[in-house]
Short mmCIF file of C-alpha atoms in Angstrom, two decimals:
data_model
loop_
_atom_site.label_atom_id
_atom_site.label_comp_id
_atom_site.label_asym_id
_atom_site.label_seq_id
_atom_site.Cartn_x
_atom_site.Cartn_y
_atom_site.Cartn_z
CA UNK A 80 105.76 90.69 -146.76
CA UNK A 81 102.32 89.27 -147.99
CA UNK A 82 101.04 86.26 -147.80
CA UNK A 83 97.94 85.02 -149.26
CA UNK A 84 96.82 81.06 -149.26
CA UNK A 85 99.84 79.19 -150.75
CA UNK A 86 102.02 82.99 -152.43
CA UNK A 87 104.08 84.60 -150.42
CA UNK A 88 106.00 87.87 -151.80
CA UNK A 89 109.07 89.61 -150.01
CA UNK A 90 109.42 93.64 -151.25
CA UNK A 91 111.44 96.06 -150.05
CA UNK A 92 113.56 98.82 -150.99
CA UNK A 93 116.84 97.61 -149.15
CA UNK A 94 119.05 94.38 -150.20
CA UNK A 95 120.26 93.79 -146.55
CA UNK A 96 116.79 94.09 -145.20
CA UNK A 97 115.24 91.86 -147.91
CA UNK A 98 117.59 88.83 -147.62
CA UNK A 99 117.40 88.96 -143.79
CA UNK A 100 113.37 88.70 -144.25
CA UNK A 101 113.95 86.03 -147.03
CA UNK A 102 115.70 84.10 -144.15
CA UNK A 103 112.63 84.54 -141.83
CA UNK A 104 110.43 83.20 -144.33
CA UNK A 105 112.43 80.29 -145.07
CA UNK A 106 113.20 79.15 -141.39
CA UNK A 107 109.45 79.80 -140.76
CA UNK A 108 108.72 77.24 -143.90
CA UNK A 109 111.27 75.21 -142.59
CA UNK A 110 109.92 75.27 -138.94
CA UNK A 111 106.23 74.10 -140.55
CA UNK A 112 108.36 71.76 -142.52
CA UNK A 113 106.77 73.34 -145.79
CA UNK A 114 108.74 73.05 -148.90
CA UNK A 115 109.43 75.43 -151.97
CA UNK A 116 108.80 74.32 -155.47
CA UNK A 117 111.80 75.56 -157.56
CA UNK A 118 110.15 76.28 -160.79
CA UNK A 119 107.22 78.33 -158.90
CA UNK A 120 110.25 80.46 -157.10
CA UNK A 121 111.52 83.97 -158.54
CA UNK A 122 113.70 85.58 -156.17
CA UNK A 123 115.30 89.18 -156.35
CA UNK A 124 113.27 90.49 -158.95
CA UNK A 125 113.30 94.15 -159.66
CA UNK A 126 109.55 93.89 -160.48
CA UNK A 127 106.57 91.31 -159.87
CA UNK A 128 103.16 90.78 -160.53
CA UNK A 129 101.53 89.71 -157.40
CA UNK A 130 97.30 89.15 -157.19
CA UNK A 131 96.49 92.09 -160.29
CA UNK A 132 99.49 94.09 -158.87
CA UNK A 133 102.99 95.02 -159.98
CA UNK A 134 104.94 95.92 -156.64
CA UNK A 135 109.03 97.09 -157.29
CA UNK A 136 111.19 98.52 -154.45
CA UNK A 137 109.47 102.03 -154.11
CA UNK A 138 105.73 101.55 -154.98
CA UNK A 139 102.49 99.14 -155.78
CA UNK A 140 100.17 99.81 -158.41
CA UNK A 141 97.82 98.07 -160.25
CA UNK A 142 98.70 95.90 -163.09
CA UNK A 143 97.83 97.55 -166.59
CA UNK A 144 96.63 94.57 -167.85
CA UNK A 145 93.74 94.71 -165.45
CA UNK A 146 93.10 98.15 -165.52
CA UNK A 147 92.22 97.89 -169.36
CA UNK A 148 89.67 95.67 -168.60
CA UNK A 149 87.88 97.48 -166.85
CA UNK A 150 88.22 100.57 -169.84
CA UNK A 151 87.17 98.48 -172.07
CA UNK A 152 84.44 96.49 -170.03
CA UNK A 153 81.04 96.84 -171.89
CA UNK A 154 78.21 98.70 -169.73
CA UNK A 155 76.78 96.29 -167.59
CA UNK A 156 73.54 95.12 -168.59
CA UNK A 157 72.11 92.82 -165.46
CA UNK A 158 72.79 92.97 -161.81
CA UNK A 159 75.20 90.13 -162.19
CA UNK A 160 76.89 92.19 -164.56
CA UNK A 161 76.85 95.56 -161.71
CA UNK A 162 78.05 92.89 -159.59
CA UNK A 163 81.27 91.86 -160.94
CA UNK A 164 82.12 95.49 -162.32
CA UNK A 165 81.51 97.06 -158.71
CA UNK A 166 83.35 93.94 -157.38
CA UNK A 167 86.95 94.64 -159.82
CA UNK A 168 86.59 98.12 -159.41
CA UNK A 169 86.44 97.80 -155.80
CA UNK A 170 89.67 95.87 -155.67
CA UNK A 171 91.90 98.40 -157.78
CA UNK A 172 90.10 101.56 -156.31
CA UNK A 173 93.12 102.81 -154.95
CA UNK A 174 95.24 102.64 -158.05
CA UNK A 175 92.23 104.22 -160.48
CA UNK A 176 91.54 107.21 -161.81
CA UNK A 177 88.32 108.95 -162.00
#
C-alpha cells in the first residue's frame, strides 16, 4: 500500500489479501470520514500507472513513457537544465539501464 498526498494504491499478488487491505483502507477513510470520488476510483486492475510507475501483481517498473524522455532528452545546456535531468534520472534510477 502507498499513499502519497490525496492517491492511494493497493498491490498485491493475492486476491484474499488485497480485498482484506481494500477493507482497511476504506474503514480507515471512513474512520477520518474521507470520501471516495467514483470516477477517480479503479479497483482490481491487473496493471496501473501510479507516480511514473506501472506496478502489476509481481513487480514495479518504471513507466516507458517516462523512460523515453529521458532517451530522447536533448544534452543539457545550463545548470537548470543538469538540474532537472539529474533530478528525473534520480527518480527512475532503479528501473534504468546504463
Amino acid at each position: 500500500m502507498m499513499i502519497y498526498v490525496d492517491d492511494i494504491i493497493v498491490a498485491t499478488a493475492d486476491l484474499d489479501i488485497h480485498v482484506k487491505n481494500l477493507e482497511i483502507v476504506f474503514s480507515k477513510l471512513r474512520e477520518a470520514n474521507l470520501k471516495l470520488h467514483r470516477t477517480k476510483c479503479s479497483l482490481m486492475l491487473p496493471k496501473c500507472k501510479y507516480l511514473g510507475f506501472i506496478f502489476s501483481p509481481r513487480n514495479v517498473g518504471a513507466d516507458p513513457e517516462k523512460t523515453v524522455i529521458i532517451k530522447n532528452d536533448p544534452q543539457p545546456t545550463c545548470t537548470k537544465d543538469d538540474r532537472s535531468f539529474f533530478g528525473i534520472t534520480n527518480y527512475f534510477r532503479r528501473h534504468l539501464k546504463s
